[in-house]
Every structure is written in C-alpha cells, then in structure tokens.
Coordinates of C-alpha atoms and ligand atoms in Angstrom, one line a residue:
M9 CA 106.1 79.8 132.9
P10 CA 109.5 80.6 131.4
V11 CA 111.1 77.9 129.3
H12 CA 114.8 77.3 130.3
N13 CA 117.5 75.7 128.1
A14 CA 117.3 72.6 130.4
D15 CA 113.6 72.2 129.6
I16 CA 114.2 72.3 125.9
A17 CA 117.2 69.9 126.2
A18 CA 115.0 67.5 128.2
I19 CA 112.5 67.5 125.4
F20 CA 115.2 66.9 122.7
D21 CA 116.6 64.1 124.8
E22 CA 113.3 62.5 125.1
I23 CA 112.7 62.8 121.3
A24 CA 116.1 61.2 120.7
D25 CA 115.2 58.4 123.1
L26 CA 111.8 57.8 121.5
L27 CA 113.4 57.8 118.0
E28 CA 115.9 55.3 119.2
I29 CA 113.3 53.0 120.5
A30 CA 111.4 53.4 117.3
G31 CA 114.5 52.4 115.4
D32 CA 114.8 55.8 113.5
N33 CA 117.7 57.1 111.5
P34 CA 120.9 57.4 113.7
F35 CA 121.9 60.8 112.2
R36 CA 118.6 62.3 113.2
I37 CA 118.9 60.9 116.7
R38 CA 122.4 62.2 117.0
A39 CA 121.3 65.7 115.9
Y40 CA 118.8 65.8 118.7
R41 CA 121.3 64.6 121.3
N42 CA 123.9 67.2 120.2
A43 CA 121.4 70.0 120.2
A44 CA 120.4 69.0 123.8
R45 CA 124.0 69.1 124.8
T46 CA 124.5 72.5 123.1
L47 CA 121.6 73.9 125.0
R48 CA 122.7 72.5 128.4
D49 CA 126.2 73.9 127.9
L50 CA 125.1 77.3 126.7
G51 CA 125.9 80.1 129.2
H52 CA 122.7 82.1 128.4
E53 CA 119.0 81.4 127.8
V54 CA 117.9 80.8 124.2
S55 CA 114.6 82.3 125.1
S56 CA 116.4 85.6 125.6
M57 CA 118.2 85.2 122.3
L58 CA 114.8 84.8 120.6
E59 CA 113.4 87.8 122.4
R60 CA 116.3 89.8 121.0
G61 CA 115.5 88.5 117.5
E62 CA 118.8 86.6 117.3
N63 CA 119.2 83.7 114.9
L64 CA 119.6 80.3 116.7
T65 CA 121.2 78.7 113.7
A66 CA 124.4 80.5 114.8
L67 CA 124.6 77.9 117.6
P68 CA 126.7 74.8 117.0
G69 CA 124.6 71.9 115.7
I70 CA 121.4 73.9 115.4
G71 CA 120.1 74.0 111.8
E72 CA 116.9 75.5 110.5
D73 CA 114.7 72.6 111.6
L74 CA 116.0 72.5 115.2
A75 CA 115.9 76.3 115.5
A76 CA 112.2 76.2 114.5
K77 CA 111.6 73.4 117.1
I78 CA 113.3 75.5 119.8
Q79 CA 111.2 78.5 118.9
E80 CA 108.0 76.3 119.1
I81 CA 109.0 75.0 122.5
V82 CA 109.8 78.4 123.9
E83 CA 106.4 79.7 122.7
T84 CA 104.2 76.7 123.6
G85 CA 106.2 74.7 126.0
T86 CA 106.4 71.7 123.7
T87 CA 106.5 70.5 120.1
P88 CA 103.9 68.3 118.2
L89 CA 106.7 65.9 117.3
L90 CA 107.0 64.8 120.9
G91 CA 103.3 64.1 121.2
K92 CA 103.4 62.1 118.0
L93 CA 106.3 60.0 119.1
R94 CA 104.7 59.4 122.5
K95 CA 101.7 58.0 120.8
K96 CA 103.9 55.6 118.8
V97 CA 105.9 54.2 121.8
P98 CA 104.9 54.3 125.4
P99 CA 106.9 57.2 126.8
T100 CA 107.9 55.3 130.0
L101 CA 110.1 53.1 127.8
T102 CA 112.7 55.9 127.7
E103 CA 113.3 55.4 131.4
L104 CA 114.4 51.8 130.7
L105 CA 116.8 53.0 128.0
H106 CA 118.9 54.7 130.7
L107 CA 119.5 51.5 132.6
P108 CA 123.0 50.0 132.1
G109 CA 123.0 47.2 129.5
L110 CA 119.7 48.2 128.0
G111 CA 119.9 49.6 124.5
P112 CA 117.0 50.4 122.2
K113 CA 117.0 46.9 120.7
R114 CA 116.6 45.3 124.1
V115 CA 114.0 47.8 125.2
R116 CA 112.0 46.9 122.1
T117 CA 112.3 43.2 122.9
L118 CA 111.2 43.7 126.5
Y119 CA 108.2 45.7 125.3
H120 CA 107.2 43.3 122.5
E121 CA 107.9 40.0 124.2
L122 CA 107.0 40.7 127.9
D123 CA 104.9 43.8 127.5
V124 CA 107.2 45.6 129.9
H125 CA 107.1 49.3 129.6
T126 CA 107.7 50.7 133.1
L127 CA 110.5 50.4 135.6
E128 CA 108.1 48.6 138.0
Q129 CA 107.2 46.0 135.4
L130 CA 110.8 45.5 134.6
H131 CA 111.7 45.0 138.2
R132 CA 108.8 42.5 138.6
A133 CA 110.0 40.7 135.4
A134 CA 113.6 40.5 136.7
L135 CA 112.5 39.2 140.1
D136 CA 110.4 36.5 138.4
G137 CA 113.3 35.4 136.3
R138 CA 111.4 36.1 133.1
I139 CA 114.1 38.3 131.5
R140 CA 116.7 35.6 131.3
T141 CA 114.4 33.6 129.0
L142 CA 114.5 36.3 126.3
P143 CA 116.8 35.9 123.3
G144 CA 120.1 37.7 123.9
F145 CA 119.5 38.5 127.5
G146 CA 120.8 35.8 129.9
E147 CA 121.0 35.6 133.7
K148 CA 123.9 38.1 134.0
T149 CA 121.9 40.8 132.2
E150 CA 118.9 40.1 134.4
R151 CA 121.0 40.5 137.5
Q152 CA 122.5 43.8 136.2
I153 CA 119.1 45.1 135.6
L154 CA 117.9 44.2 139.0
Q155 CA 120.9 45.9 140.7
A156 CA 120.5 49.0 138.6
I157 CA 116.8 49.4 139.5
E158 CA 117.5 48.8 143.2
A159 CA 120.4 51.3 143.2
R160 CA 118.0 53.9 141.7
A161 CA 115.4 53.2 144.3
R162 CA 117.9 53.8 147.1
L163 CA 118.7 57.3 145.8
G164 CA 115.0 58.2 145.7
G165 CA 114.2 61.7 144.5
R166 CA 117.6 63.3 145.2
C167 CA 119.0 65.9 142.9
K168 CA 122.6 66.1 141.8
L169 CA 124.4 69.0 143.4
A170 CA 125.3 70.8 140.1
V171 CA 121.7 70.6 138.9
A172 CA 120.4 71.9 142.3
A173 CA 122.9 74.7 142.0
Q174 CA 121.3 76.0 138.8
Y175 CA 117.9 76.3 140.6
A176 CA 119.4 77.5 143.9
D177 CA 121.4 80.4 142.4
A178 CA 118.4 81.8 140.5
L179 CA 116.0 81.4 143.4
V180 CA 118.3 83.0 146.0
A181 CA 118.9 86.0 143.7
Y182 CA 115.1 86.3 143.4
L183 CA 114.4 86.1 147.1
K184 CA 117.1 88.7 147.9
Q185 CA 115.0 91.2 146.0
A186 CA 112.2 91.1 148.6
P187 CA 112.0 94.2 150.7
G188 CA 113.5 93.8 154.2
V189 CA 115.7 90.8 153.4
K190 CA 119.3 90.9 154.5
H191 CA 120.8 87.4 154.1
A192 CA 119.5 84.7 151.8
V193 CA 121.6 81.5 151.7
V194 CA 121.1 77.9 151.0
A195 CA 121.9 75.7 154.0
G196 CA 121.4 72.0 154.4
S197 CA 123.3 69.3 152.5
Y198 CA 123.7 71.8 149.6
R199 CA 126.0 74.0 151.8
R200 CA 127.8 70.9 152.9
A201 CA 128.4 70.2 149.2
K202 CA 127.0 66.7 149.3
E203 CA 126.9 65.1 145.8
T204 CA 123.2 64.9 145.9
V205 CA 120.6 66.9 147.8
G206 CA 117.2 65.9 149.1
D207 CA 115.9 69.4 149.0
L208 CA 117.0 73.0 149.2
D209 CA 116.9 74.6 152.7
I210 CA 116.9 78.3 152.2
L211 CA 117.5 80.5 155.2
V212 CA 116.5 84.2 155.1
T213 CA 117.0 86.9 157.6
A214 CA 114.4 89.6 157.3
R215 CA 112.5 92.3 159.1
P216 CA 109.2 90.8 160.5
E217 CA 107.0 92.6 158.0
S218 CA 109.0 91.4 155.0
P219 CA 106.9 89.8 152.3
V220 CA 109.6 87.2 151.5
I221 CA 107.3 84.2 152.0
D222 CA 104.7 85.6 149.6
R223 CA 107.5 86.3 147.2
L224 CA 108.6 82.6 147.3
V225 CA 105.0 81.4 146.8
A226 CA 104.7 83.8 143.8
Y227 CA 107.9 82.5 142.2
N228 CA 107.0 81.5 138.6
E229 CA 108.7 78.1 138.9
V230 CA 106.6 77.0 142.0
A231 CA 104.4 74.1 141.0
E232 CA 102.9 73.4 144.4
V233 CA 102.9 75.0 147.8
T234 CA 103.0 72.3 150.5
A235 CA 103.2 74.5 153.6
K236 CA 102.9 78.2 154.3
G237 CA 103.2 80.0 157.6
E238 CA 104.5 83.2 159.3
T239 CA 108.2 82.2 159.3
R240 CA 108.4 79.2 156.9
A241 CA 107.1 77.8 153.7
S242 CA 107.7 74.6 151.7
V243 CA 107.2 74.4 147.9
R244 CA 107.9 72.1 145.1
L245 CA 109.4 73.6 141.9
A246 CA 108.3 72.5 138.5
S247 CA 111.6 70.7 138.2
G248 CA 110.5 68.5 141.1
L249 CA 113.0 70.0 143.5
Q250 CA 111.6 70.7 147.0
V251 CA 112.4 73.9 148.8
D252 CA 112.1 74.7 152.5
L253 CA 112.3 78.3 153.4
R254 CA 112.9 79.6 156.9
V255 CA 112.8 83.2 157.9
V256 CA 114.6 84.3 161.2
P257 CA 115.5 87.6 162.7
E258 CA 118.9 89.0 161.9
D259 CA 120.4 88.3 165.4
S260 CA 119.6 84.6 165.1
Y261 CA 121.4 84.3 161.7
G262 CA 124.4 82.3 162.9
A263 CA 122.4 79.9 165.1
A264 CA 119.9 79.3 162.4
L265 CA 122.5 78.9 159.7
H266 CA 124.4 76.4 161.9
Y267 CA 121.2 74.5 162.7
F268 CA 119.9 74.3 159.1
T269 CA 123.3 73.5 157.6
G270 CA 123.4 70.3 159.7
S271 CA 124.2 67.6 159.4
K272 CA 121.8 66.4 161.9
A273 CA 124.5 64.1 163.5
H274 CA 126.8 67.1 163.7
N275 CA 124.1 69.3 165.3
I276 CA 123.3 66.7 167.9
A277 CA 127.0 66.4 168.9
I278 CA 127.4 70.1 169.2
R279 CA 124.2 70.3 171.2
E280 CA 125.6 67.7 173.6
L281 CA 128.8 69.7 174.0
G282 CA 126.6 72.7 174.9
Q283 CA 124.7 70.7 177.5
H284 CA 127.9 69.8 179.3
R285 CA 128.5 73.5 179.6
G286 CA 124.9 74.1 180.8
L287 CA 123.9 75.7 177.5
K288 CA 120.9 75.2 175.3
I289 CA 121.4 75.5 171.6
N290 CA 118.7 75.8 169.0
E291 CA 118.0 77.6 165.7
Y292 CA 117.4 80.9 167.6
G293 CA 120.6 81.1 169.6
V294 CA 122.8 79.7 172.4
F295 CA 121.1 80.2 175.8
K296 CA 122.3 80.1 179.4
G297 CA 119.0 79.9 181.2
N298 CA 116.9 82.6 179.5
R299 CA 119.8 84.7 178.5
R300 CA 121.0 84.5 175.0
I301 CA 124.8 84.4 174.9
A302 CA 125.5 83.7 171.2
G303 CA 123.9 83.1 167.8
E304 CA 124.4 86.2 165.7
S305 CA 127.2 84.4 163.7
E306 CA 128.2 80.8 163.3
E307 CA 131.6 81.6 164.8
S308 CA 129.8 82.7 168.0
V309 CA 127.9 79.4 168.2
F310 CA 131.2 77.4 167.9
R311 CA 132.9 79.7 170.3
A312 CA 130.2 79.2 172.9
V313 CA 131.1 75.4 173.0
G314 CA 134.8 76.1 172.9
L315 CA 135.5 75.4 169.3
P316 CA 136.9 77.2 166.3
F317 CA 134.8 77.6 163.1
I318 CA 134.2 74.2 161.4
P319 CA 133.7 74.5 157.6
P320 CA 130.3 73.2 156.5
E321 CA 131.8 70.4 154.3
L322 CA 133.2 68.8 157.4
R323 CA 130.0 68.8 159.5
E324 CA 129.1 65.1 159.3
N325 CA 130.2 64.1 162.8
R326 CA 133.0 62.1 161.2
G327 CA 135.8 63.4 163.5
E328 CA 135.5 67.1 162.9
I329 CA 134.5 68.0 166.4
E330 CA 137.4 66.0 167.9
A331 CA 139.8 67.7 165.4
A332 CA 138.4 71.1 166.3
Q333 CA 139.0 70.4 170.0
A334 CA 142.5 69.2 169.3
G335 CA 143.3 72.2 167.1
T336 CA 144.0 69.9 164.1
L337 CA 141.2 70.9 161.7
P338 CA 142.5 70.9 158.1
K339 CA 142.8 74.2 156.2
L340 CA 140.7 73.0 153.3
V341 CA 141.6 73.4 149.6
E342 CA 139.8 76.2 147.8
L343 CA 138.9 76.7 144.2
S344 CA 141.4 79.5 143.8
D345 CA 144.2 77.1 144.9
L346 CA 143.9 75.2 141.6
R347 CA 146.5 76.2 139.1
G348 CA 145.3 74.1 136.2
D349 CA 143.2 71.2 135.1
L350 CA 144.6 67.9 134.0
H351 CA 141.7 66.3 132.2
A352 CA 140.0 67.8 129.1
H353 CA 138.8 66.8 125.7
T354 CA 138.4 68.7 122.4
K355 CA 136.6 68.4 119.1
A356 CA 139.2 65.8 118.0
T357 CA 137.2 63.3 120.0
D358 CA 133.9 63.9 121.8
G359 CA 134.6 67.4 123.0
R360 CA 132.8 70.4 121.6
N361 CA 135.5 73.1 121.4
S362 CA 138.8 73.3 119.5
L363 CA 142.2 73.0 121.1
R364 CA 142.7 76.7 120.8
E365 CA 139.3 77.5 122.3
M366 CA 140.0 75.2 125.3
A367 CA 143.4 76.8 125.8
L368 CA 142.1 80.4 125.7
A369 CA 139.2 79.5 128.1
A370 CA 141.7 78.0 130.5
R371 CA 143.9 81.0 130.3
E372 CA 140.9 83.2 130.8
R373 CA 140.3 81.4 134.1
G374 CA 143.8 82.1 135.2
F375 CA 145.1 78.6 134.8
E376 CA 148.8 78.1 134.4
Y377 CA 148.3 74.8 132.6
L378 CA 145.7 72.6 130.9
A379 CA 146.2 69.0 130.0
I380 CA 144.5 67.7 126.8
T381 CA 143.6 64.1 127.4
E382 CA 141.5 62.6 124.6
H383 CA 140.1 59.1 124.7
S384 CA 142.2 56.4 123.0
K385 CA 141.0 54.3 120.1
H386 CA 139.3 51.6 122.2
V387 CA 136.5 54.1 123.0
T388 CA 135.1 54.0 119.5
V389 CA 131.9 55.8 120.5
A390 CA 134.0 58.9 121.4
H391 CA 136.0 58.6 118.2
G392 CA 139.2 57.9 120.3
L393 CA 142.6 58.7 119.0
D394 CA 144.9 56.1 117.4
V395 CA 148.6 56.6 117.1
P396 CA 148.7 58.8 114.0
R397 CA 146.0 61.1 115.3
L398 CA 147.6 61.4 118.7
L399 CA 151.0 62.2 117.1
A400 CA 149.2 64.9 115.0
Q401 CA 147.7 66.4 118.1
I402 CA 151.1 66.4 119.8
D403 CA 152.4 68.5 116.9
E404 CA 149.4 70.8 117.1
I405 CA 149.9 71.4 120.8
D406 CA 153.6 72.2 120.2
R407 CA 152.6 74.8 117.7
L408 CA 149.9 76.3 119.9
N409 CA 152.2 76.4 122.9
A410 CA 154.8 78.3 120.8
Q411 CA 152.1 81.0 120.2
L412 CA 150.4 81.1 123.6
S413 CA 151.8 83.2 126.4
G414 CA 150.8 82.7 130.0
M415 CA 149.4 79.2 129.7
T416 CA 150.9 75.9 128.8
L417 CA 149.0 73.0 127.2
L418 CA 150.2 69.7 128.5
K419 CA 150.1 66.7 126.1
G420 CA 148.1 63.9 127.6
I421 CA 145.8 61.1 126.9
E422 CA 143.0 59.3 128.7
V423 CA 144.1 55.9 127.7
D424 CA 141.8 52.9 128.0
I425 CA 142.9 50.3 130.5
L426 CA 142.2 47.1 128.6
E427 CA 140.7 44.0 130.3
D428 CA 144.1 42.4 131.0
G429 CA 145.6 45.6 132.4
R430 CA 147.5 46.6 129.2
L431 CA 147.0 50.2 128.0
D432 CA 145.4 50.9 124.6
L433 CA 148.5 52.6 123.1
P434 CA 152.1 51.5 123.0
D435 CA 154.6 52.7 125.6
D436 CA 156.9 54.4 123.1
V437 CA 154.0 56.7 122.2
L438 CA 152.8 57.2 125.7
G439 CA 156.4 58.1 126.6
R440 CA 156.2 61.2 124.4
L441 CA 153.4 62.7 126.5
D442 CA 153.6 64.8 129.6
L443 CA 150.8 62.9 131.2
V444 CA 149.0 59.6 131.0
I445 CA 145.6 59.2 132.6
G446 CA 144.4 55.6 132.7
A447 CA 140.7 54.9 132.6
V448 CA 138.4 51.9 132.7
H449 CA 135.5 52.3 130.2
S450 CA 134.7 48.7 129.3
R451 CA 134.1 45.4 131.1
L452 CA 132.8 47.2 134.1
H453 CA 131.4 44.0 135.7
L454 CA 134.5 42.0 136.2
P455 CA 134.7 40.3 139.6
R456 CA 136.4 42.4 142.3
S457 CA 139.7 40.6 142.3
K458 CA 140.0 40.7 138.5
Q459 CA 138.9 44.4 138.3
T460 CA 141.4 45.3 141.0
E461 CA 144.2 43.3 139.4
R462 CA 143.5 44.9 136.0
I463 CA 143.9 48.4 137.4
L464 CA 147.0 47.5 139.5
R465 CA 148.6 46.1 136.5
A466 CA 147.9 49.2 134.5
M467 CA 149.4 51.3 137.2
D468 CA 152.6 49.2 136.9
R469 CA 153.1 50.2 133.3
P470 CA 156.1 52.5 132.6
Y471 CA 153.9 55.5 131.8
F472 CA 151.0 55.9 134.1
H473 CA 150.3 59.0 136.1
I474 CA 146.7 59.4 137.1
L475 CA 143.8 56.9 137.5
A476 CA 140.7 58.6 136.1
H477 CA 137.3 58.4 137.8
P478 CA 138.5 55.6 140.0
T479 CA 135.2 53.9 140.9
G480 CA 133.4 54.5 137.6
R481 CA 130.1 55.2 139.2
L482 CA 127.6 57.6 137.6
I483 CA 125.4 59.2 140.2
Q484 CA 121.9 57.7 140.0
E485 CA 122.8 55.8 136.9
R486 CA 125.5 53.3 137.5
E487 CA 127.0 51.7 140.6
P488 CA 130.8 51.8 141.1
Y489 CA 132.7 48.9 139.7
D490 CA 133.4 46.3 142.3
V491 CA 137.0 47.2 143.0
D492 CA 139.4 47.4 146.0
I493 CA 140.1 51.1 146.2
P494 CA 142.2 51.0 149.4
R495 CA 144.5 48.6 147.7
I496 CA 144.7 50.9 144.7
I497 CA 145.5 53.8 146.9
R498 CA 148.4 51.9 148.5
Q499 CA 149.7 50.9 145.1
A500 CA 149.5 54.6 144.0
R501 CA 151.6 55.5 147.0
Q502 CA 154.2 52.8 146.2
R503 CA 154.3 53.8 142.5
G504 CA 154.2 57.6 143.1
C505 CA 151.2 58.1 141.0
F506 CA 147.9 59.9 141.6
L507 CA 144.1 59.4 141.7
E508 CA 141.6 61.7 140.0
L509 CA 138.7 63.4 141.6
N510 CA 136.6 63.7 138.5
A511 CA 134.3 66.8 138.9
H512 CA 131.9 66.0 136.2
P513 CA 128.5 66.4 137.8
E514 CA 127.5 62.9 137.0
R515 CA 130.6 61.4 138.3
M516 CA 132.0 63.2 141.4
D517 CA 134.4 60.3 141.6
L518 CA 136.5 59.8 143.9
L519 CA 134.2 59.7 146.9
D520 CA 134.9 61.9 149.9
T521 CA 135.8 59.0 152.2
Y522 CA 138.3 57.7 149.7
C523 CA 139.8 61.2 149.4
Q524 CA 140.4 61.1 153.1
L525 CA 142.0 57.7 152.8
A526 CA 144.3 58.8 150.0
K527 CA 145.3 61.8 152.1
E528 CA 146.2 59.5 155.0
E529 CA 148.4 57.4 152.6
G530 CA 150.0 60.5 151.2
V531 CA 148.6 60.0 147.7
L532 CA 147.9 63.3 145.9
I533 CA 144.5 63.8 144.3
S534 CA 144.0 65.6 141.0
I535 CA 140.7 67.6 140.9
N536 CA 139.8 67.5 137.2
S537 CA 136.9 68.9 135.2
D538 CA 136.9 66.2 132.5
A539 CA 135.8 69.2 130.4
H540 CA 134.1 68.4 127.1
S541 CA 133.5 72.1 126.4
V542 CA 134.8 75.5 127.7
V543 CA 131.9 75.9 130.2
D544 CA 132.7 72.6 131.9
F545 CA 135.5 74.2 133.8
D546 CA 132.7 75.6 136.0
N547 CA 132.3 72.1 137.4
L548 CA 135.6 72.3 139.2
R549 CA 133.7 74.2 141.9
F550 CA 131.8 71.0 142.8
G551 CA 134.9 68.9 142.6
V552 CA 136.6 71.2 145.2
G553 CA 133.4 70.9 147.4
Q554 CA 133.8 67.1 147.3
A555 CA 137.5 67.4 148.0
R556 CA 136.7 69.5 151.0
R557 CA 134.3 66.9 152.2
G558 CA 137.3 64.5 151.9
W559 CA 139.3 66.8 154.3
L560 CA 141.8 67.7 151.5
E561 CA 144.1 70.6 151.9
K562 CA 145.9 72.5 149.2
D563 CA 149.0 70.3 149.5
D564 CA 147.0 67.2 149.1
V565 CA 145.9 68.2 145.6
L566 CA 148.2 67.6 142.6
N567 CA 147.0 70.5 140.5
T568 CA 147.6 73.2 143.1
R569 CA 151.3 72.8 142.2
P570 CA 153.0 75.3 139.9
L571 CA 154.0 73.9 136.6
H572 CA 157.6 73.1 137.2
I573 CA 156.8 71.2 140.4
L574 CA 153.9 69.4 138.6
R575 CA 156.4 68.3 135.9
A576 CA 158.8 67.0 138.5
L577 CA 156.0 65.1 140.2
L578 CA 154.9 63.6 136.9
R579 CA 158.5 62.5 136.1
G580 CA 158.6 60.9 139.5
C581 CA 156.0 58.3 138.5
R582 CA 158.0 57.0 135.5
R583 CA 159.5 53.6 135.7
S584 CA 162.0 52.0 133.5
Ligands
DGT604 P1 119.1 66.2 152.5 O1 118.1 67.3 152.3 O2 118.5 64.9 152.7 O3 120.1 66.2 151.4 O4 119.9 66.5 153.8 P2 119.9 67.8 154.8 O5 121.1 67.6 155.7 O6 119.8 69.0 154.0 O7 118.6 67.5 155.7 P3 117.2 68.2 155.8 O8 116.9 69.0 154.6 O9 116.3 67.2 156.3 O10 117.4 69.2 157.0 C1 118.3 70.4 156.9 C2 119.1 70.5 158.2 O11 118.2 70.8 159.3 C3 119.8 69.3 158.6 O12 121.0 69.1 157.9 C4 120.0 69.6 160.1 C5 118.7 70.3 160.5 N1 117.8 69.3 161.1 C6 116.7 68.8 160.5 N2 116.1 68.0 161.3 C7 116.8 68.0 162.5 C8 116.6 67.4 163.8 O13 115.7 66.7 164.0 N3 117.6 67.7 164.7 C9 118.6 68.6 164.5 N4 119.5 68.8 165.4 N5 118.8 69.1 163.3 C10 117.9 68.9 162.3
CA605 CA1 118.1 69.6 152.6
CA606 CA1 114.7 70.3 154.3

C-alpha cells in the first residue's frame, strides 16, 4: 500500500502527542509537529521524492533524523519509535489530548489518578462526577469535557470536506481510467459542499461490459469490500472513508446525478412536484407511464417539473424549489469571482512562508490584493506581534509594495478581542493599517450575554473591519462559542463592518445559515483562507462552496470587489 504524506504526518503527530504525554523535551515535540505540518502542506508526495533519489533535508524543518524516519515510514509503513512510545503510554491517551481543556499534564493526571485512558472511560468518569475531585480540575472542566465528548459523538464518523476531497480527487481520476467509462463524479453531500461528508457517493456512467466495479475493488487503498454487485459496490478505504459506487447507463446520467446528489429532502420535494404532473422520477429517468421523457441531463430533470437548474449547494429543501418556481434563484458566487484574500499569516508569526513568498503566490493566483493579518501579542503561542514588530512589518510591506507590480499587499492585523471587548493593540497603531480583523481566541466559555457583549464592544472600536471566524467552532473538535450571531450581524450592518467566512478546513466558519442571514441584512461576507502557507489558498475553494450553501452571490462577498472599491468600503467602517 502506498504511503502518503498524510499517513506520515499522522505518525509524526502521534509521536508528538505521545512525547507530550510522556513529558518529553518541548523542542523535540515541536520538531515532530512542524514536520507533520510540512508534509501535509507539501504539494507532492515525499515517497516520489525518495524514488527520484531527492534529499528530504531540503524541506523546511526536516533534518537528517526526520528524513531518515520518513524514509523508514515510506519503506515499512511505520517507525520503531512509534512502537516504543506506544508501549510506554497507552496510545488511546492521545485522543484525550485533543479535547478542549486537556493538556498533557491533565491527561497524565487522569491516567494516573483515575486510570482513565480511553474516551469512553473519560465520559464515564465525567458522568460520575469523578473528574471534579482531581486536583486542578473542578466542575467547570468536567462539564467542558462532557460537552466535548458529546459533540464528538454527534458527528460520528464524518469526514471534513477538504480531507474527503484529497481522497475523492485521486479515486475519481483512477476510476476514469477504466475502459468504457464516460463520466465519473462524486455526488451526495460532497457535491453539495457540506462541511463534512458521511461517505463518498461516486456515480459512473459506463458501457455494460465496463470493468469499473472490479477496478474500484482493486484500488490499492481499499481496506474492505462491504458490497459488490453488477451495478454497485461499497468499500471502505484504509483512511476509514466509505465509498458507494453506482454505475448507470449514459442516458440515465442526469437522473442518477440528481438522485445521488440529494439531499434526500430535496429529492422528495422534486418527486412530489413530478407526481402532480403525473410523472414518476427515479435514478433512471423521468417517466410518463412507461415512456421516459427526461433524464439524460440534470437540466432535463428540472425542466420536466417546470424548474430551472438548481445548483447542488442549494439542494437542501430550504426554499430553493420555491425560489426556482418564482424565478428568484441566486446567481451564486464562484471561486473566480474572488479578487483577493483578506486574512493571511507569514513566518513573522505562526505562518510558514515569508511575506514575499505569500505575495508572489497570491499574484500567481491572479489576486489583485492580499491582506497580511498576523496575530497580535496576546496570542503568545503564535508569537503574536507587539507594536514595534507590527510597525516593522508595515515598513516591510511598504517596501515590498514598491517593488511588486500587479498585486497589492494590504497592511492588516488579526487583533485579539480581549475579554472586556478592548483590542490587543492601541487605536493609533490600528489606525495606520488598511484593515483590522478582530478575533476571539481566549475565554471561549463566557456566558452568552458576556461573549456577545464582548464582541459587540470590539466592533464599536474606531478601527474594526472584519470579525474573524465568528463562531469559533473547530469541526469535530470544538463547539461554537455561545454567542448571539444574529445580534452581531445586525450590529455589523449598523456599523458598516463585515463578517468573515473562514475557509480553513477545520473552521468553515461562518455557517451557511448565518451567511444567508447576513445576506438578508445586507452585511458583506469576506471569504478568507486564513492562509498559514502558500498552499492554503487552495482552501478558498471550500469557503466558496460554503458561501454558495449560504446562497451568497458575488455582490454579497466583500473580496469580490476591485481594490479601489474595497478601500472605500473599509474606510466606510471607520468611526471617530
Ligand atoms: P452524507 O453521506 O451523510 O454526508 O449525506 P448524503 O446526502 O451524501 O447521503 P447518502 O450518502 O446517504 O445518500 C446520497 C444521496 O442519495 C442522498 O443525498 C440522496 C439519495 N438518497 C439516498 N437515500 C434516499 C432515499 O431514501 N430517497 C431519496 N429520494 N433519495 C435518497
Ligand atoms: Ca454521502
Ligand atoms: Ca452513500
């Protein structure tokens, strides 16, 4: 089985986790974490680099020792160090480490004092009220732990969209190589750009004799075949992702694509529309009696029930059918509408690339502008900027802008919103920037009224343009803060400022339904990558997907504006 960068990164992360629990040297732990990140961000497979005889130490953060470990993993699938560490600490403890509020020290205490080393045991201990009795834990921590475990259980085995995309792209390309295959596409929640997917529903059109099902079963990442028939198969990949494959004849393509794209609620509503017209709709076509009247394309299916084409992201039966009937479907924003990105980090804080590298990569993508928005000093883990370092970066941006043609760097900051709603840097400094993004990174568990008040107060400061990742949730890791988003959206409208849709795969924050609300209130959304390296701009694709699920059009999105209009809009949110 081939070893992908993601597999090696997962091993390094686990090593780092186990070292942390064992109380190892922080520098060593950091080295493994950085290497994991390097591997995940890399645009090509290290296994191919090794095949070509290239030296891995050329990669950032990879020294001799790590290069040797990578080689070992590529050759054998693992490294003895992992086995050694797993003997020292129960490997299930690493799962606990990823719960909010649980650092290595607390995980060690749970293990030694309560003999807790699995999530289930932790859940049990929290339910029994045993955790609050431990030194340094308390009732609040216990409640947090309980909530986090329950949030995780609700999400079950779902996979983040950006992660699913890595597997989907490779698998579809592979299936297309089977003889007799015409179309191969991923339908289901994936095509609707849901933030997480339960499985991949792959639809293939092929000649009846095509060996495409055998080809799927022979895929080298298949771990288990759960069903196999003439026209369908289900498998589980080594990554845990489930795949359903359906093969239909070419003339059913549209009907099958519509059916398997869903959502189920949308399908049922469309089928009812058909019934009123005396039509039967299924995955093979649209039928009047025994005669097939449509189904070769999705358009033909919609046309048969008197509707225009409805984009997949809208198919949730949340008003799209009524809008289609009324002729008021939105013309959804597209990736190519974005003229720039308003949230990015560099090496100066926790990013991986230099200012120049980020600027050149943005220009390469055809961006007209890129805002550099480092963390402020309050975020010490990210080495946030204080005033002198920010001023130095402002000068550096001025110098770079003077040299660059065709792309403008905007001077920004992702400034921390402190607990009382003040910002982490003084107004006279913020006033020198093009753009101030405010973000909550601490005290995430304030009661709803306090958390809301804190953010509203920050939005009232003289320099405040965009609220970053408004709900603070991390998919499958952390629930949103308890905060009144509708109230914040109304305040943004009054103040003329903006909300971010953060396209980082773990965030995808703002949620689609709130995007819709912002649109109704006339508050523009900025679709930002929150890039920490040049490859992160790729994530904008998923941010746009989420924006489309939120019914956003080009004009509803701040960073579709040309630079001079953007500047005017930013000036519009200044207050004396
Ligand atoms: P997921 O996988 O949980 O993220 O969500 P989906 O929407 O991909 O759901 P999935 O994989 O169970 O099924 C794929 C599509 O197949 C679904 O979106 C609509 C269609 N479908 C599945 N079951 C039914 C059904 O009972 N009735 C109808 N009308 N459509 C169905
Ligand atoms: Ca699915
Ligand atoms: Ca499925």
